[in-house]
Amino acid sequence: MSEICEIIMLICFGASWPINAMKAYKARSTKGTSLLFLLLIFTGYVAGIRSKLLNKSYMANISTKWYVLVVYFINLFSLTVNLLIYYRNRRISH
């Protein structure tokens, strides 16, 4: 049950990344975007993935609980796209 709650949290939190990416891409500006915020969230996702990989109990059951790790990676990918758009927009606006 805890994995389900964790996935719900990740889905709710991660649903904003594609929306944010589209908005930032269209804006062609870094206004309203905090690089520090993006990097802190990125670090949080990496820590979450690492915690799963280091958890012996989780890894022992990875064949039935793989979906939690997949959601982390999807969110990390979406956030990476946001970071790339941030640097693109920074280059455009300078």
JSON list of C-alpha atoms in Angstrom, two decimals, residues 7 10 16-17 20 23-24 29 36 45 51-52 63 77 80:
[
{"chain": "A", "resi": 7, "resn": "ILE", "atom": "CA", "xyz": [3.15, 6.53, -6.84]},
{"chain": "A", "resi": 10, "resn": "LEU", "atom": "CA", "xyz": [4.86, 11.08, -7.73]},
{"chain": "A", "resi": 16, "resn": "SER", "atom": "CA", "xyz": [3.19, 19.46, -13.67]},
{"chain": "A", "resi": 17, "resn": "TRP", "atom": "CA", "xyz": [6.53, 18.94, -15.46]},
{"chain": "A", "resi": 20, "resn": "ASN", "atom": "CA", "xyz": [5.73, 23.57, -17.23]},
{"chain": "A", "resi": 23, "resn": "LYS", "atom": "CA", "xyz": [4.86, 26.86, -21.06]},
{"chain": "A", "resi": 24, "resn": "ALA", "atom": "CA", "xyz": [8.59, 27.57, -20.75]},
{"chain": "A", "resi": 29, "resn": "SER", "atom": "CA", "xyz": [12.34, 33.15, -21.39]},
{"chain": "A", "resi": 36, "resn": "LEU", "atom": "CA", "xyz": [17.69, 26.42, -7.88]},
{"chain": "A", "resi": 45, "resn": "TYR", "atom": "CA", "xyz": [14.34, 12.49, -7.54]},
{"chain": "A", "resi": 51, "resn": "SER", "atom": "CA", "xyz": [16.95, 5.03, -1.84]},
{"chain": "A", "resi": 52, "resn": "LYS", "atom": "CA", "xyz": [15.02, 2.41, -3.79]},
{"chain": "A", "resi": 63, "resn": "SER", "atom": "CA", "xyz": [9.98, -8.01, -9.98]},
{"chain": "A", "resi": 77, "resn": "PHE", "atom": "CA", "xyz": [13.23, 12.55, -17.46]},
{"chain": "A", "resi": 80, "resn": "THR", "atom": "CA", "xyz": [15.58, 16.94, -17.29]}
]
